[in-house]
Amino acid sequence: MAREKPKPTPGSRSKSGVKAKGAKELAHALLYLGPSLILFLIFVFYPMVKTVYLSFYLTNPSGDPVVWKGVQAYLSLLGSGAFRNSVLVSFLFVLYTVPGTILASLLLAVLANVKLRGIGVYRTLYSLTIGVSVASAATIWMLLFSPADSGMLNYWLHLVGLPKIGWLVTTRSALPSLALMTVWMGVGFNFIVLMGGLQSLPEEIFESARIDGAGRWKQFRHITVPLLSPTLFFLLVVDTIAAFQSFGQFNILTLGGPDHSTNVIVYSIYREAFFNSRFGPASAQAVVLFVIILVLTLVQFGVVERKVHYQ
Amino acid sequence: MKKRQTLKILSVLLVLGLLLVTGCGTGTTKSGQTAGGPITVTFWHSMGGVPAKTLTSLIDKFNATHKDIQVKLVYQGSYDDAFNKLKASPDQGPDLFQVYDIGTRYMIDAGLATPMQNFIDQSKFDLSQFEPHVLHYYQVGGKLYSMPFNTSVPVLYYNKTMFKAAGLDPNKPPLTFAEVEKDAKALTATSGGKKVYGFSQAIYGWFFEQYLARDGALYVNNGNGRDKAATESLVNSPAGVQILTWWKKMIDDGVATNLGRQTSATQAAFGAQQIAMTIDSCGILPNLTTAAAGKFQIGIAPLPRGNDATDSGPIIGGGSLWILKNKPKAEQEAAWKVVQWLTQPAQMAAWTVGTGYLPINKAAVNEQTYKDFLAKYPSYQVALDQLHNTPENRVTEGGRIGVFTSARATVENAIEQVVLNKATPQAALDAAAKKITSAIQEYNQTMGIK
């Protein structure tokens, strides 16, 4: 199929004129982008390149590359049961936290999206955890999770006559316990975003749905969720990346244990680099994590985004 | 013309941005001594809570009595955090640096410090008053690279009141693994729907190292890495297996409970009388005594030994003070003055009283403050006796490797595997030894150690 070239409309500039304009626009764009580009170059792109570079070496404890190893770090990652475990644990952690956080926040946001006196108090309460840093949250939950009788959660279980739980001490319960704490922490941010999304939905649609006899569930299922889908999609992407990159709670509460049951990739990288001083293998893990998150985000945009309803 | 102007602005902005960013890094390299004024000594430490308060009050006293030297105390988080910070950028380091026991080898190999021995020789500083067992831990070839400071030994804490209630003699604490097990059985009981366990100890690699030494076994080869650089881990020796077998059996029998890695959890459980015996550093006696006040009496015993163990003793733990070598001579000399002052009897006594760390200057025990402390906590003497009763040899001097942090974590994981029924003691320790050995060899390779 031969396509006809669009004819230049009369009065349009000459080719060289267009080029000059393009260069000028580029210069302008660079001018405005400059400061952030410099910061990105120094704090993101340079470390990224350096990470890839280091992953081909064995370093001394100060991080200077000493022995060229080629792709050996990657090969040993592939064969390493410990790394496969870290990947699995990371995915499980995402699975435990992301849907839970979004669902819990959605429920709270729908509940809080009514016009009542004093509803602001609830809205503030539900969004409070956004102001809590990971470090303080982890310290609070350390007291809650304490396996001793003085641990709050176990004390409450005892009060209602349930047996004690090992929380962070057994391999089976450690990751779910951390997920519980992470969901609690993530609800604040998710709630605020969803609340904003809900508030921007046009009231008329709900009104006409009510006139047509749609109940609360039908309204929620067929109007709220589709209209809110851009917000939900945004949270899905952001929460997934955040879950993959979680670090503080692991560092403070479990140190990756017991028996590596909470040794997510990020924590494993940290441990390998800053405790074992093996910057080469740690960099290789970082590169793999980057690829995993990249692929996953692309998949999310390719598959899930089709279901998103943009107004 | 306009285009060129835009480019000019652009390039100026680029340069400014660069300056701004790189500017963040400089400025802190030099400690900014003011001419003619007192010399500032920056002192990085990792003491939190009560020890931090004690250290601050000591340094305040130093600053008040020394017009020519002013010490700036900087808390750098945990030992690991501080150590990693220095590893990452040695040039941004302090004058005086508190490093944990197991960082000694790396500090020497990396050549970051001026050996303390240089200062000691030059001012003919008298070391004869120092506890020999503590000196031996830090000495390399008879040379001291750092000054021992906060020092502790592990001990067995037991609840005397519960001993009495269980029909045991509160003045006869268990001394061997078998006795611990027997007493733990007698102390385990269920009352009011709550189970009381006879024993519990945190999953802490330091305890394993201490038990190993107590049982006369080396941690690494080549004389614990002291005759020459270690090349192989020995944690999977029969002594190591025996420790974990004993540890696991008590948990399986339900006379001990696993409270995870945090020593704070076992301390809380001991204070709440949920467990009757525990292992911990002698340094926490004041804390435990506060927790027990009005509820029960605390007893202290030496670290239990394996059943057929020969006469040996635990190593030590804690930290020492290092003077970094890339600082001006005057600052290093000033830091040395601070070190000398801190280790004097009066200061050491105040340090022990305020923290529970051992008085490593023998003359400190003659200070009135220490005598008052001992009158209040008479059982503290057990810890000091244990230090004195330990024979000096390669085992009790402790292992010296550059990758101790990761080795300790590897052992902790092995303990978890055993306690949580994922592996037998032998299998877990074999795997751990293999991992530690390969870490040691990689370290030796990258540091150019033959």
mmCIF file with all atom_site columns, C-alpha atoms in Angstrom, chain B residues 105-252:
data_model
loop_
_atom_site.group_PDB
_atom_site.id
_atom_site.type_symbol
_atom_site.label_atom_id
_atom_site.label_alt_id
_atom_site.label_comp_id
_atom_site.label_asym_id
_atom_site.label_entity_id
_atom_site.label_seq_id
_atom_site.pdbx_PDB_ins_code
_atom_site.Cartn_x
_atom_site.Cartn_y
_atom_site.Cartn_z
_atom_site.occupancy
_atom_site.B_iso_or_equiv
_atom_site.pdbx_formal_charge
_atom_site.auth_seq_id
_atom_site.auth_comp_id
_atom_site.auth_asym_id
_atom_site.auth_atom_id
_atom_site.pdbx_PDB_model_num
ATOM 1   C CA . ARG B 1 105 ? 41.330 -8.332  61.763 1.00 0.00 ? 105 ARG B CA 1
ATOM 2   C CA . TYR B 1 106 ? 39.830 -6.209  59.007 1.00 0.00 ? 106 TYR B CA 1
ATOM 3   C CA . MET B 1 107 ? 40.993 -2.984  60.634 1.00 0.00 ? 107 MET B CA 1
ATOM 4   C CA . ILE B 1 108 ? 44.559 -4.337  60.671 1.00 0.00 ? 108 ILE B CA 1
ATOM 5   C CA . ASP B 1 109 ? 44.459 -5.829  57.165 1.00 0.00 ? 109 ASP B CA 1
ATOM 6   C CA . ALA B 1 110 ? 43.017 -2.651  55.675 1.00 0.00 ? 110 ALA B CA 1
ATOM 7   C CA . GLY B 1 111 ? 45.719 -0.618  57.409 1.00 0.00 ? 111 GLY B CA 1
ATOM 8   C CA . LEU B 1 112 ? 43.312 2.106   58.481 1.00 0.00 ? 112 LEU B CA 1
ATOM 9   C CA . ALA B 1 113 ? 44.773 2.793   61.908 1.00 0.00 ? 113 ALA B CA 1
ATOM 10  C CA . THR B 1 114 ? 47.978 3.886   63.570 1.00 0.00 ? 114 THR B CA 1
ATOM 11  C CA . PRO B 1 115 ? 48.868 0.936   65.820 1.00 0.00 ? 115 PRO B CA 1
ATOM 12  C CA . MET B 1 116 ? 48.089 1.798   69.438 1.00 0.00 ? 116 MET B CA 1
ATOM 13  C CA . GLN B 1 117 ? 51.409 0.173   70.353 1.00 0.00 ? 117 GLN B CA 1
ATOM 14  C CA . ASN B 1 118 ? 53.249 3.112   68.713 1.00 0.00 ? 118 ASN B CA 1
ATOM 15  C CA . PHE B 1 119 ? 51.640 5.525   71.155 1.00 0.00 ? 119 PHE B CA 1
ATOM 16  C CA . ILE B 1 120 ? 52.064 3.118   74.069 1.00 0.00 ? 120 ILE B CA 1
ATOM 17  C CA . ASP B 1 121 ? 55.811 2.726   73.413 1.00 0.00 ? 121 ASP B CA 1
ATOM 18  C CA . GLN B 1 122 ? 56.357 6.386   72.779 1.00 0.00 ? 122 GLN B CA 1
ATOM 19  C CA . SER B 1 123 ? 54.757 7.523   76.061 1.00 0.00 ? 123 SER B CA 1
ATOM 20  C CA . LYS B 1 124 ? 55.842 4.409   78.006 1.00 0.00 ? 124 LYS B CA 1
ATOM 21  C CA . PHE B 1 125 ? 52.225 3.791   78.911 1.00 0.00 ? 125 PHE B CA 1
ATOM 22  C CA . ASP B 1 126 ? 51.897 1.119   81.597 1.00 0.00 ? 126 ASP B CA 1
ATOM 23  C CA . LEU B 1 127 ? 49.858 -1.849  80.392 1.00 0.00 ? 127 LEU B CA 1
ATOM 24  C CA . SER B 1 128 ? 50.689 -4.108  83.335 1.00 0.00 ? 128 SER B CA 1
ATOM 25  C CA . GLN B 1 129 ? 47.553 -2.981  85.128 1.00 0.00 ? 129 GLN B CA 1
ATOM 26  C CA . PHE B 1 130 ? 45.366 -4.285  82.305 1.00 0.00 ? 130 PHE B CA 1
ATOM 27  C CA . GLU B 1 131 ? 43.584 -7.635  82.375 1.00 0.00 ? 131 GLU B CA 1
ATOM 28  C CA . PRO B 1 132 ? 45.886 -9.999  80.421 1.00 0.00 ? 132 PRO B CA 1
ATOM 29  C CA . HIS B 1 133 ? 43.016 -12.020 78.943 1.00 0.00 ? 133 HIS B CA 1
ATOM 30  C CA . VAL B 1 134 ? 41.574 -8.879  77.393 1.00 0.00 ? 134 VAL B CA 1
ATOM 31  C CA . LEU B 1 135 ? 44.953 -7.719  76.081 1.00 0.00 ? 135 LEU B CA 1
ATOM 32  C CA . HIS B 1 136 ? 45.577 -11.125 74.510 1.00 0.00 ? 136 HIS B CA 1
ATOM 33  C CA . TYR B 1 137 ? 42.373 -10.940 72.535 1.00 0.00 ? 137 TYR B CA 1
ATOM 34  C CA . TYR B 1 138 ? 43.419 -7.703  70.861 1.00 0.00 ? 138 TYR B CA 1
ATOM 35  C CA . GLN B 1 139 ? 47.173 -8.294  70.577 1.00 0.00 ? 139 GLN B CA 1
ATOM 36  C CA . VAL B 1 140 ? 48.695 -9.433  67.309 1.00 0.00 ? 140 VAL B CA 1
ATOM 37  C CA . GLY B 1 141 ? 52.255 -10.664 67.636 1.00 0.00 ? 141 GLY B CA 1
ATOM 38  C CA . GLY B 1 142 ? 52.457 -9.010  71.050 1.00 0.00 ? 142 GLY B CA 1
ATOM 39  C CA . LYS B 1 143 ? 51.456 -5.682  69.517 1.00 0.00 ? 143 LYS B CA 1
ATOM 40  C CA . LEU B 1 144 ? 48.326 -3.791  70.432 1.00 0.00 ? 144 LEU B CA 1
ATOM 41  C CA . TYR B 1 145 ? 46.594 -2.187  67.442 1.00 0.00 ? 145 TYR B CA 1
ATOM 42  C CA . SER B 1 146 ? 43.726 -0.767  69.443 1.00 0.00 ? 146 SER B CA 1
ATOM 43  C CA . MET B 1 147 ? 42.956 -0.071  73.082 1.00 0.00 ? 147 MET B CA 1
ATOM 44  C CA . PRO B 1 148 ? 40.473 -2.460  74.704 1.00 0.00 ? 148 PRO B CA 1
ATOM 45  C CA . PHE B 1 149 ? 37.550 -0.489  76.044 1.00 0.00 ? 149 PHE B CA 1
ATOM 46  C CA . ASN B 1 150 ? 34.109 -1.982  76.621 1.00 0.00 ? 150 ASN B CA 1
ATOM 47  C CA . THR B 1 151 ? 34.598 -5.641  77.479 1.00 0.00 ? 151 THR B CA 1
ATOM 48  C CA . SER B 1 152 ? 32.168 -8.297  78.531 1.00 0.00 ? 152 SER B CA 1
ATOM 49  C CA . VAL B 1 153 ? 31.944 -12.059 79.065 1.00 0.00 ? 153 VAL B CA 1
ATOM 50  C CA . PRO B 1 154 ? 28.877 -14.276 78.778 1.00 0.00 ? 154 PRO B CA 1
ATOM 51  C CA . VAL B 1 155 ? 27.424 -15.718 81.963 1.00 0.00 ? 155 VAL B CA 1
ATOM 52  C CA . LEU B 1 156 ? 24.483 -17.863 82.998 1.00 0.00 ? 156 LEU B CA 1
ATOM 53  C CA . TYR B 1 157 ? 21.723 -15.889 84.718 1.00 0.00 ? 157 TYR B CA 1
ATOM 54  C CA . TYR B 1 158 ? 19.288 -17.852 86.850 1.00 0.00 ? 158 TYR B CA 1
ATOM 55  C CA . ASN B 1 159 ? 16.226 -17.076 88.894 1.00 0.00 ? 159 ASN B CA 1
ATOM 56  C CA . LYS B 1 160 ? 17.090 -18.042 92.493 1.00 0.00 ? 160 LYS B CA 1
ATOM 57  C CA . THR B 1 161 ? 13.501 -17.715 93.649 1.00 0.00 ? 161 THR B CA 1
ATOM 58  C CA . MET B 1 162 ? 12.300 -20.190 91.033 1.00 0.00 ? 162 MET B CA 1
ATOM 59  C CA . PHE B 1 163 ? 15.176 -22.537 91.924 1.00 0.00 ? 163 PHE B CA 1
ATOM 60  C CA . LYS B 1 164 ? 13.920 -22.603 95.526 1.00 0.00 ? 164 LYS B CA 1
ATOM 61  C CA . ALA B 1 165 ? 10.320 -23.190 94.442 1.00 0.00 ? 165 ALA B CA 1
ATOM 62  C CA . ALA B 1 166 ? 11.391 -26.112 92.240 1.00 0.00 ? 166 ALA B CA 1
ATOM 63  C CA . GLY B 1 167 ? 13.277 -27.737 95.101 1.00 0.00 ? 167 GLY B CA 1
ATOM 64  C CA . LEU B 1 168 ? 16.732 -26.903 93.711 1.00 0.00 ? 168 LEU B CA 1
ATOM 65  C CA . ASP B 1 169 ? 19.563 -25.377 95.687 1.00 0.00 ? 169 ASP B CA 1
ATOM 66  C CA . PRO B 1 170 ? 19.692 -21.674 94.702 1.00 0.00 ? 170 PRO B CA 1
ATOM 67  C CA . ASN B 1 171 ? 23.375 -21.596 95.573 1.00 0.00 ? 171 ASN B CA 1
ATOM 68  C CA . LYS B 1 172 ? 24.283 -24.489 93.285 1.00 0.00 ? 172 LYS B CA 1
ATOM 69  C CA . PRO B 1 173 ? 23.743 -23.318 89.737 1.00 0.00 ? 173 PRO B CA 1
ATOM 70  C CA . PRO B 1 174 ? 24.329 -25.769 86.866 1.00 0.00 ? 174 PRO B CA 1
ATOM 71  C CA . LEU B 1 175 ? 27.875 -25.798 85.491 1.00 0.00 ? 175 LEU B CA 1
ATOM 72  C CA . THR B 1 176 ? 27.642 -28.304 82.633 1.00 0.00 ? 176 THR B CA 1
ATOM 73  C CA . PHE B 1 177 ? 25.278 -28.877 79.720 1.00 0.00 ? 177 PHE B CA 1
ATOM 74  C CA . ALA B 1 178 ? 23.878 -31.974 81.462 1.00 0.00 ? 178 ALA B CA 1
ATOM 75  C CA . GLU B 1 179 ? 23.233 -30.048 84.664 1.00 0.00 ? 179 GLU B CA 1
ATOM 76  C CA . VAL B 1 180 ? 21.539 -27.209 82.774 1.00 0.00 ? 180 VAL B CA 1
ATOM 77  C CA . GLU B 1 181 ? 19.305 -29.762 81.098 1.00 0.00 ? 181 GLU B CA 1
ATOM 78  C CA . LYS B 1 182 ? 18.473 -31.491 84.385 1.00 0.00 ? 182 LYS B CA 1
ATOM 79  C CA . ASP B 1 183 ? 17.690 -28.225 86.184 1.00 0.00 ? 183 ASP B CA 1
ATOM 80  C CA . ALA B 1 184 ? 15.703 -26.928 83.224 1.00 0.00 ? 184 ALA B CA 1
ATOM 81  C CA . LYS B 1 185 ? 13.524 -30.028 83.426 1.00 0.00 ? 185 LYS B CA 1
ATOM 82  C CA . ALA B 1 186 ? 12.882 -29.425 87.115 1.00 0.00 ? 186 ALA B CA 1
ATOM 83  C CA . LEU B 1 187 ? 12.116 -25.735 86.540 1.00 0.00 ? 187 LEU B CA 1
ATOM 84  C CA . THR B 1 188 ? 9.684  -26.243 83.651 1.00 0.00 ? 188 THR B CA 1
ATOM 85  C CA . ALA B 1 189 ? 6.086  -25.994 84.824 1.00 0.00 ? 189 ALA B CA 1
ATOM 86  C CA . THR B 1 190 ? 2.662  -24.774 83.806 1.00 0.00 ? 190 THR B CA 1
ATOM 87  C CA . SER B 1 191 ? 0.872  -22.395 86.105 1.00 0.00 ? 191 SER B CA 1
ATOM 88  C CA . GLY B 1 192 ? -2.301 -20.434 85.422 1.00 0.00 ? 192 GLY B CA 1
ATOM 89  C CA . GLY B 1 193 ? -2.433 -21.542 81.786 1.00 0.00 ? 193 GLY B CA 1
ATOM 90  C CA . LYS B 1 194 ? 1.078  -20.174 81.200 1.00 0.00 ? 194 LYS B CA 1
ATOM 91  C CA . LYS B 1 195 ? 4.087  -22.331 80.638 1.00 0.00 ? 195 LYS B CA 1
ATOM 92  C CA . VAL B 1 196 ? 7.328  -21.519 82.397 1.00 0.00 ? 196 VAL B CA 1
ATOM 93  C CA . TYR B 1 197 ? 10.432 -22.821 80.647 1.00 0.00 ? 197 TYR B CA 1
ATOM 94  C CA . GLY B 1 198 ? 13.587 -23.831 82.462 1.00 0.00 ? 198 GLY B CA 1
ATOM 95  C CA . PHE B 1 199 ? 15.931 -22.305 79.897 1.00 0.00 ? 199 PHE B CA 1
ATOM 96  C CA . SER B 1 200 ? 16.192 -20.119 76.818 1.00 0.00 ? 200 SER B CA 1
ATOM 97  C CA . GLN B 1 201 ? 19.019 -18.375 75.016 1.00 0.00 ? 201 GLN B CA 1
ATOM 98  C CA . ALA B 1 202 ? 18.877 -16.069 72.026 1.00 0.00 ? 202 ALA B CA 1
ATOM 99  C CA . ILE B 1 203 ? 20.097 -17.387 68.661 1.00 0.00 ? 203 ILE B CA 1
ATOM 100 C CA . TYR B 1 204 ? 23.262 -15.320 68.831 1.00 0.00 ? 204 TYR B CA 1
ATOM 101 C CA . GLY B 1 205 ? 26.497 -16.418 67.144 1.00 0.00 ? 205 GLY B CA 1
ATOM 102 C CA . TRP B 1 206 ? 28.577 -14.879 69.919 1.00 0.00 ? 206 TRP B CA 1
ATOM 103 C CA . PHE B 1 207 ? 27.194 -17.457 72.385 1.00 0.00 ? 207 PHE B CA 1
ATOM 104 C CA . PHE B 1 208 ? 28.174 -20.286 70.044 1.00 0.00 ? 208 PHE B CA 1
ATOM 105 C CA . GLU B 1 209 ? 31.720 -18.880 69.767 1.00 0.00 ? 209 GLU B CA 1
ATOM 106 C CA . GLN B 1 210 ? 31.922 -18.681 73.568 1.00 0.00 ? 210 GLN B CA 1
ATOM 107 C CA . TYR B 1 211 ? 30.666 -22.242 74.103 1.00 0.00 ? 211 TYR B CA 1
ATOM 108 C CA . LEU B 1 212 ? 33.154 -23.480 71.531 1.00 0.00 ? 212 LEU B CA 1
ATOM 109 C CA . ALA B 1 213 ? 36.020 -21.817 73.403 1.00 0.00 ? 213 ALA B CA 1
ATOM 110 C CA . ARG B 1 214 ? 34.637 -22.992 76.737 1.00 0.00 ? 214 ARG B CA 1
ATOM 111 C CA . ASP B 1 215 ? 34.858 -26.513 75.334 1.00 0.00 ? 215 ASP B CA 1
ATOM 112 C CA . GLY B 1 216 ? 38.420 -26.027 74.163 1.00 0.00 ? 216 GLY B CA 1
ATOM 113 C CA . ALA B 1 217 ? 37.724 -25.951 70.432 1.00 0.00 ? 217 ALA B CA 1
ATOM 114 C CA . LEU B 1 218 ? 39.099 -23.588 67.784 1.00 0.00 ? 218 LEU B CA 1
ATOM 115 C CA . TYR B 1 219 ? 36.819 -21.489 65.566 1.00 0.00 ? 219 TYR B CA 1
ATOM 116 C CA . VAL B 1 220 ? 39.200 -21.436 62.588 1.00 0.00 ? 220 VAL B CA 1
ATOM 117 C CA . ASN B 1 221 ? 42.443 -23.203 61.709 1.00 0.00 ? 221 ASN B CA 1
ATOM 118 C CA . ASN B 1 222 ? 46.040 -21.945 61.997 1.00 0.00 ? 222 ASN B CA 1
ATOM 119 C CA . GLY B 1 223 ? 45.693 -21.378 65.727 1.00 0.00 ? 223 GLY B CA 1
ATOM 120 C CA . ASN B 1 224 ? 42.418 -19.498 65.426 1.00 0.00 ? 224 ASN B CA 1
ATOM 121 C CA . GLY B 1 225 ? 43.997 -17.378 62.680 1.00 0.00 ? 225 GLY B CA 1
ATOM 122 C CA . ARG B 1 226 ? 46.674 -16.144 65.089 1.00 0.00 ? 226 ARG B CA 1
ATOM 123 C CA . ASP B 1 227 ? 49.704 -18.192 64.011 1.00 0.00 ? 227 ASP B CA 1
ATOM 124 C CA . LYS B 1 228 ? 49.025 -17.165 60.444 1.00 0.00 ? 228 LYS B CA 1
ATOM 125 C CA . ALA B 1 229 ? 45.978 -16.148 58.440 1.00 0.00 ? 229 ALA B CA 1
ATOM 126 C CA . ALA B 1 230 ? 43.152 -18.649 58.809 1.00 0.00 ? 230 ALA B CA 1
ATOM 127 C CA . THR B 1 231 ? 42.041 -20.561 55.725 1.00 0.00 ? 231 THR B CA 1
ATOM 128 C CA . GLU B 1 232 ? 39.375 -22.859 57.091 1.00 0.00 ? 232 GLU B CA 1
ATOM 129 C CA . SER B 1 233 ? 36.407 -22.783 59.444 1.00 0.00 ? 233 SER B CA 1
ATOM 130 C CA . LEU B 1 234 ? 36.240 -25.387 62.220 1.00 0.00 ? 234 LEU B CA 1
ATOM 131 C CA . VAL B 1 235 ? 32.709 -24.735 63.517 1.00 0.00 ? 235 VAL B CA 1
ATOM 132 C CA . ASN B 1 236 ? 31.620 -28.259 62.550 1.00 0.00 ? 236 ASN B CA 1
ATOM 133 C CA . SER B 1 237 ? 33.938 -29.910 65.088 1.00 0.00 ? 237 SER B CA 1
ATOM 134 C CA . PRO B 1 238 ? 32.481 -32.440 67.562 1.00 0.00 ? 238 PRO B CA 1
ATOM 135 C CA . ALA B 1 239 ? 32.336 -29.652 70.165 1.00 0.00 ? 239 ALA B CA 1
ATOM 136 C CA . GLY B 1 240 ? 30.197 -27.520 67.816 1.00 0.00 ? 240 GLY B CA 1
ATOM 137 C CA . VAL B 1 241 ? 27.855 -30.409 67.086 1.00 0.00 ? 241 VAL B CA 1
ATOM 138 C CA . GLN B 1 242 ? 27.553 -31.136 70.791 1.00 0.00 ? 242 GLN B CA 1
ATOM 139 C CA . ILE B 1 243 ? 26.501 -27.534 71.516 1.00 0.00 ? 243 ILE B CA 1
ATOM 140 C CA . LEU B 1 244 ? 23.697 -27.589 68.952 1.00 0.00 ? 244 LEU B CA 1
ATOM 141 C CA . THR B 1 245 ? 22.581 -31.113 69.874 1.00 0.00 ? 245 THR B CA 1
ATOM 142 C CA . TRP B 1 246 ? 22.195 -29.992 73.481 1.00 0.00 ? 246 TRP B CA 1
ATOM 143 C CA . TRP B 1 247 ? 20.472 -26.749 72.469 1.00 0.00 ? 247 TRP B CA 1
ATOM 144 C CA . LYS B 1 248 ? 17.990 -28.554 70.218 1.00 0.00 ? 248 LYS B CA 1
ATOM 145 C CA . LYS B 1 249 ? 17.272 -31.406 72.627 1.00 0.00 ? 249 LYS B CA 1
ATOM 146 C CA . MET B 1 250 ? 16.136 -29.045 75.362 1.00 0.00 ? 250 MET B CA 1
ATOM 147 C CA . ILE B 1 251 ? 13.756 -27.333 72.941 1.00 0.00 ? 251 ILE B CA 1
ATOM 148 C CA . ASP B 1 252 ? 12.466 -30.662 71.620 1.00 0.00 ? 252 ASP B CA 1
#
